[in-house]
């Protein structure tokens, strides 16, 4: 005769970001005669499991009378639709007589909700000003941040070169 052992799904937590491996499954067991053993398809032997990648997980629960019940749970993944946050080097004013334009090495930086984002120099343009001959020269540098899911963000830095010499 069955002793009423039942395995119920309390909750499934999907992976927060692709590849993060932080999914979880929480089960409850009722009507079991202790002690109770748990056998998950991923090798775990605890009632609840965590640190999971997306996939199908099956648990088999057995109590001291040999009664068994099983449950199938599916952990999914939440998509990462949030682009990284990029910070450009600050805008700069330079004197054409005294200063040199900084190299592209003064890179931007980025943070991402799902880990790392790569940052690269995407190019530069200028306003065709002539700096030391009257009109300011403005160089605009653009930087690009891309996260693991391909979300992108751009930022720009303006370098203005002006004639500060005394006439």
mmCIF file of C-alpha atoms in Angstrom:
data_model
loop_
_atom_site.group_PDB
_atom_site.id
_atom_site.type_symbol
_atom_site.label_atom_id
_atom_site.label_comp_id
_atom_site.label_asym_id
_atom_site.label_seq_id
_atom_site.Cartn_x
_atom_site.Cartn_y
_atom_site.Cartn_z
ATOM 1 C CA UNK A 1 0.000 0.000 0.000
ATOM 2 C CA UNK A 2 1.193 3.495 -0.812
ATOM 3 C CA UNK A 3 2.074 5.704 2.116
ATOM 4 C CA UNK A 4 1.208 8.890 0.167
ATOM 5 C CA UNK A 5 4.733 10.014 -0.760
ATOM 6 C CA UNK A 6 4.425 12.973 -3.138
ATOM 7 C CA UNK A 7 7.061 15.229 -4.669
ATOM 8 C CA UNK A 8 5.862 18.731 -5.565
ATOM 9 C CA UNK A 9 7.573 21.558 -7.367
ATOM 10 C CA UNK A 10 7.817 24.585 -5.067
ATOM 11 C CA UNK A 11 9.720 26.823 -7.492
ATOM 12 C CA UNK A 12 12.102 26.988 -10.428
ATOM 13 C CA UNK A 13 14.532 29.867 -10.786
ATOM 14 C CA UNK A 14 15.728 30.380 -14.335
ATOM 15 C CA UNK A 15 19.330 31.288 -15.057
ATOM 16 C CA UNK A 16 19.599 35.093 -14.644
ATOM 17 C CA UNK A 17 21.913 35.609 -17.634
ATOM 18 C CA UNK A 18 22.993 33.291 -20.450
ATOM 19 C CA UNK A 19 25.825 31.077 -19.201
ATOM 20 C CA UNK A 20 25.615 32.259 -15.581
ATOM 21 C CA UNK A 21 24.718 28.823 -14.180
ATOM 22 C CA UNK A 22 22.642 30.243 -11.326
ATOM 23 C CA UNK A 23 19.340 28.444 -11.908
ATOM 24 C CA UNK A 24 17.690 26.555 -9.043
ATOM 25 C CA UNK A 25 14.938 24.024 -8.279
ATOM 26 C CA UNK A 26 13.090 23.886 -4.963
ATOM 27 C CA UNK A 27 10.881 20.855 -4.250
ATOM 28 C CA UNK A 28 8.705 19.807 -1.333
ATOM 29 C CA UNK A 29 8.040 16.249 -0.214
ATOM 30 C CA UNK A 30 4.888 15.212 1.642
ATOM 31 C CA UNK A 31 3.659 11.911 3.054
ATOM 32 C CA UNK A 32 7.122 10.338 3.240
ATOM 33 C CA UNK A 33 8.396 8.054 6.005
ATOM 34 C CA UNK A 34 11.909 9.289 6.967
ATOM 35 C CA UNK A 35 14.672 8.951 6.109
ATOM 36 C CA UNK A 36 14.221 10.181 2.558
ATOM 37 C CA UNK A 37 16.789 9.984 -0.244
ATOM 38 C CA UNK A 38 17.013 12.222 -3.315
ATOM 39 C CA UNK A 39 18.571 11.269 -6.622
ATOM 40 C CA UNK A 40 18.800 13.944 -9.341
ATOM 41 C CA UNK A 41 19.827 13.293 -12.943
ATOM 42 C CA UNK A 42 22.751 15.723 -12.467
ATOM 43 C CA UNK A 43 24.101 13.572 -9.621
ATOM 44 C CA UNK A 44 22.880 15.741 -6.733
ATOM 45 C CA UNK A 45 21.491 14.012 -3.625
ATOM 46 C CA UNK A 46 19.937 16.994 -1.859
ATOM 47 C CA UNK A 47 16.279 18.009 -1.732
ATOM 48 C CA UNK A 48 16.839 21.289 -3.588
ATOM 49 C CA UNK A 49 19.486 22.014 -6.196
ATOM 50 C CA UNK A 50 21.120 25.223 -7.378
ATOM 51 C CA UNK A 51 23.947 26.468 -9.583
ATOM 52 C CA UNK A 52 22.106 25.117 -12.618
ATOM 53 C CA UNK A 53 22.441 25.757 -16.328
ATOM 54 C CA UNK A 54 19.276 25.579 -18.459
ATOM 55 C CA UNK A 55 18.004 22.051 -18.958
ATOM 56 C CA UNK A 56 15.688 19.263 -17.844
ATOM 57 C CA UNK A 57 16.254 17.879 -14.351
ATOM 58 C CA UNK A 58 14.555 14.786 -12.920
ATOM 59 C CA UNK A 59 14.516 13.870 -9.237
ATOM 60 C CA UNK A 60 13.598 10.500 -7.814
ATOM 61 C CA UNK A 61 12.632 10.528 -4.127
ATOM 62 C CA UNK A 62 12.560 7.334 -2.064
ATOM 63 C CA UNK A 63 11.491 6.979 1.569
ATOM 64 C CA UNK A 64 12.359 4.295 4.146
ATOM 65 C CA UNK A 65 9.487 2.047 3.008
ATOM 66 C CA UNK A 66 10.856 1.938 -0.550
ATOM 67 C CA UNK A 67 8.056 4.137 -1.899
ATOM 68 C CA UNK A 68 9.265 6.315 -4.780
ATOM 69 C CA UNK A 69 7.954 9.367 -6.582
ATOM 70 C CA UNK A 70 9.600 11.399 -9.328
ATOM 71 C CA UNK A 71 9.369 14.924 -10.677
ATOM 72 C CA UNK A 72 10.589 16.613 -13.847
ATOM 73 C CA UNK A 73 11.576 20.292 -13.756
ATOM 74 C CA UNK A 74 12.890 22.543 -16.524
ATOM 75 C CA UNK A 75 15.306 25.395 -15.853
ATOM 76 C CA UNK A 76 15.314 28.089 -18.523
ATOM 77 C CA UNK A 77 17.458 31.126 -19.193
ATOM 78 C CA UNK A 78 16.427 34.739 -19.107
ATOM 79 C CA UNK A 79 17.664 36.605 -22.178
ATOM 80 C CA UNK A 80 20.143 39.428 -21.723
ATOM 81 C CA UNK A 81 18.595 42.428 -23.489
ATOM 82 C CA UNK A 82 20.398 45.048 -21.420
ATOM 83 C CA UNK A 83 23.336 46.756 -23.129
ATOM 84 C CA UNK A 84 26.535 47.418 -21.200
ATOM 85 C CA UNK A 85 27.102 50.786 -19.501
ATOM 86 C CA UNK A 86 30.092 52.502 -21.093
ATOM 87 C CA UNK A 87 32.157 55.367 -19.706
ATOM 88 C CA UNK A 88 34.240 57.409 -22.129
ATOM 89 C CA UNK A 89 37.355 59.364 -21.255
ATOM 90 C CA UNK A 90 36.273 62.910 -20.303
ATOM 91 C CA UNK A 91 36.010 65.658 -22.893
ATOM 92 C CA UNK A 92 39.243 67.629 -23.022
ATOM 93 C CA UNK A 93 40.368 71.119 -24.048
ATOM 94 C CA UNK A 94 43.949 71.406 -25.286
ATOM 95 C CA UNK A 95 46.119 74.338 -26.272
ATOM 96 C CA UNK A 96 47.631 73.932 -29.725
ATOM 97 C CA UNK A 97 50.861 75.524 -28.493
ATOM 98 C CA UNK A 98 51.475 73.397 -25.409
ATOM 99 C CA UNK A 99 49.549 70.156 -25.515
ATOM 100 C CA UNK A 100 49.646 66.997 -27.579
ATOM 101 C CA UNK A 101 46.541 65.030 -28.434
ATOM 102 C CA UNK A 102 46.338 61.987 -26.148
ATOM 103 C CA UNK A 103 46.682 58.601 -27.771
ATOM 104 C CA UNK A 104 43.737 56.333 -28.325
ATOM 105 C CA UNK A 105 45.136 54.327 -25.416
ATOM 106 C CA UNK A 106 43.047 56.465 -23.038
ATOM 107 C CA UNK A 107 40.348 53.850 -23.370
ATOM 108 C CA UNK A 108 36.755 53.833 -22.295
ATOM 109 C CA UNK A 109 35.537 51.285 -19.743
ATOM 110 C CA UNK A 110 32.322 49.299 -19.474
ATOM 111 C CA UNK A 111 30.320 47.267 -16.983
ATOM 112 C CA UNK A 112 27.566 44.793 -17.814
ATOM 113 C CA UNK A 113 24.712 43.228 -15.885
ATOM 114 C CA UNK A 114 25.763 39.766 -17.093
ATOM 115 C CA UNK A 115 29.520 39.959 -16.675
ATOM 116 C CA UNK A 116 32.186 41.373 -18.894
ATOM 117 C CA UNK A 117 31.883 43.620 -21.910
ATOM 118 C CA UNK A 118 34.631 44.234 -24.431
ATOM 119 C CA UNK A 119 35.495 47.841 -25.258
ATOM 120 C CA UNK A 120 37.103 48.958 -28.497
ATOM 121 C CA UNK A 121 38.005 52.169 -30.276
ATOM 122 C CA UNK A 122 35.418 52.610 -33.042
ATOM 123 C CA UNK A 123 36.942 55.569 -34.878
ATOM 124 C CA UNK A 124 37.288 59.316 -34.850
ATOM 125 C CA UNK A 125 36.090 62.290 -36.824
ATOM 126 C CA UNK A 126 36.841 66.004 -36.702
ATOM 127 C CA UNK A 127 35.095 69.245 -37.600
ATOM 128 C CA UNK A 128 37.826 70.286 -40.057
ATOM 129 C CA UNK A 129 38.795 73.164 -37.775
ATOM 130 C CA UNK A 130 42.353 74.409 -38.047
ATOM 131 C CA UNK A 131 43.114 74.857 -34.326
ATOM 132 C CA UNK A 132 46.011 77.293 -34.269
ATOM 133 C CA UNK A 133 44.823 79.337 -37.205
ATOM 134 C CA UNK A 134 41.538 80.513 -35.739
ATOM 135 C CA UNK A 135 38.675 78.068 -35.521
ATOM 136 C CA UNK A 136 38.886 75.334 -32.888
ATOM 137 C CA UNK A 137 39.615 71.811 -34.028
ATOM 138 C CA UNK A 138 37.253 69.304 -32.416
ATOM 139 C CA UNK A 139 38.212 65.643 -32.593
ATOM 140 C CA UNK A 140 35.399 63.264 -31.677
ATOM 141 C CA UNK A 141 36.431 59.765 -30.675
ATOM 142 C CA UNK A 142 33.870 56.989 -30.501
ATOM 143 C CA UNK A 143 34.179 53.873 -28.348
ATOM 144 C CA UNK A 144 32.056 50.708 -28.539
ATOM 145 C CA UNK A 145 31.168 48.268 -25.749
ATOM 146 C CA UNK A 146 29.752 44.827 -26.610
ATOM 147 C CA UNK A 147 28.566 42.244 -24.072
ATOM 148 C CA UNK A 148 28.446 38.419 -24.253
ATOM 149 C CA UNK A 149 24.939 38.519 -25.790
ATOM 150 C CA UNK A 150 25.895 41.033 -28.498
ATOM 151 C CA UNK A 151 24.225 44.082 -26.906
ATOM 152 C CA UNK A 152 26.103 47.260 -27.833
ATOM 153 C CA UNK A 153 26.584 50.774 -26.488
ATOM 154 C CA UNK A 154 28.555 53.693 -27.944
ATOM 155 C CA UNK A 155 30.042 56.734 -26.258
ATOM 156 C CA UNK A 156 31.978 59.719 -27.557
ATOM 157 C CA UNK A 157 34.796 61.878 -26.286
ATOM 158 C CA UNK A 158 35.419 65.378 -27.663
ATOM 159 C CA UNK A 159 38.955 66.764 -27.743
ATOM 160 C CA UNK A 160 38.862 70.488 -28.525
ATOM 161 C CA UNK A 161 42.120 72.135 -29.586
ATOM 162 C CA UNK A 162 42.127 75.916 -29.347
ATOM 163 C CA UNK A 163 44.586 78.769 -29.851
ATOM 164 C CA UNK A 164 45.347 80.098 -26.359
ATOM 165 C CA UNK A 165 48.339 82.175 -27.377
ATOM 166 C CA UNK A 166 48.432 85.876 -26.512
ATOM 167 C CA UNK A 167 48.164 87.966 -29.724
#
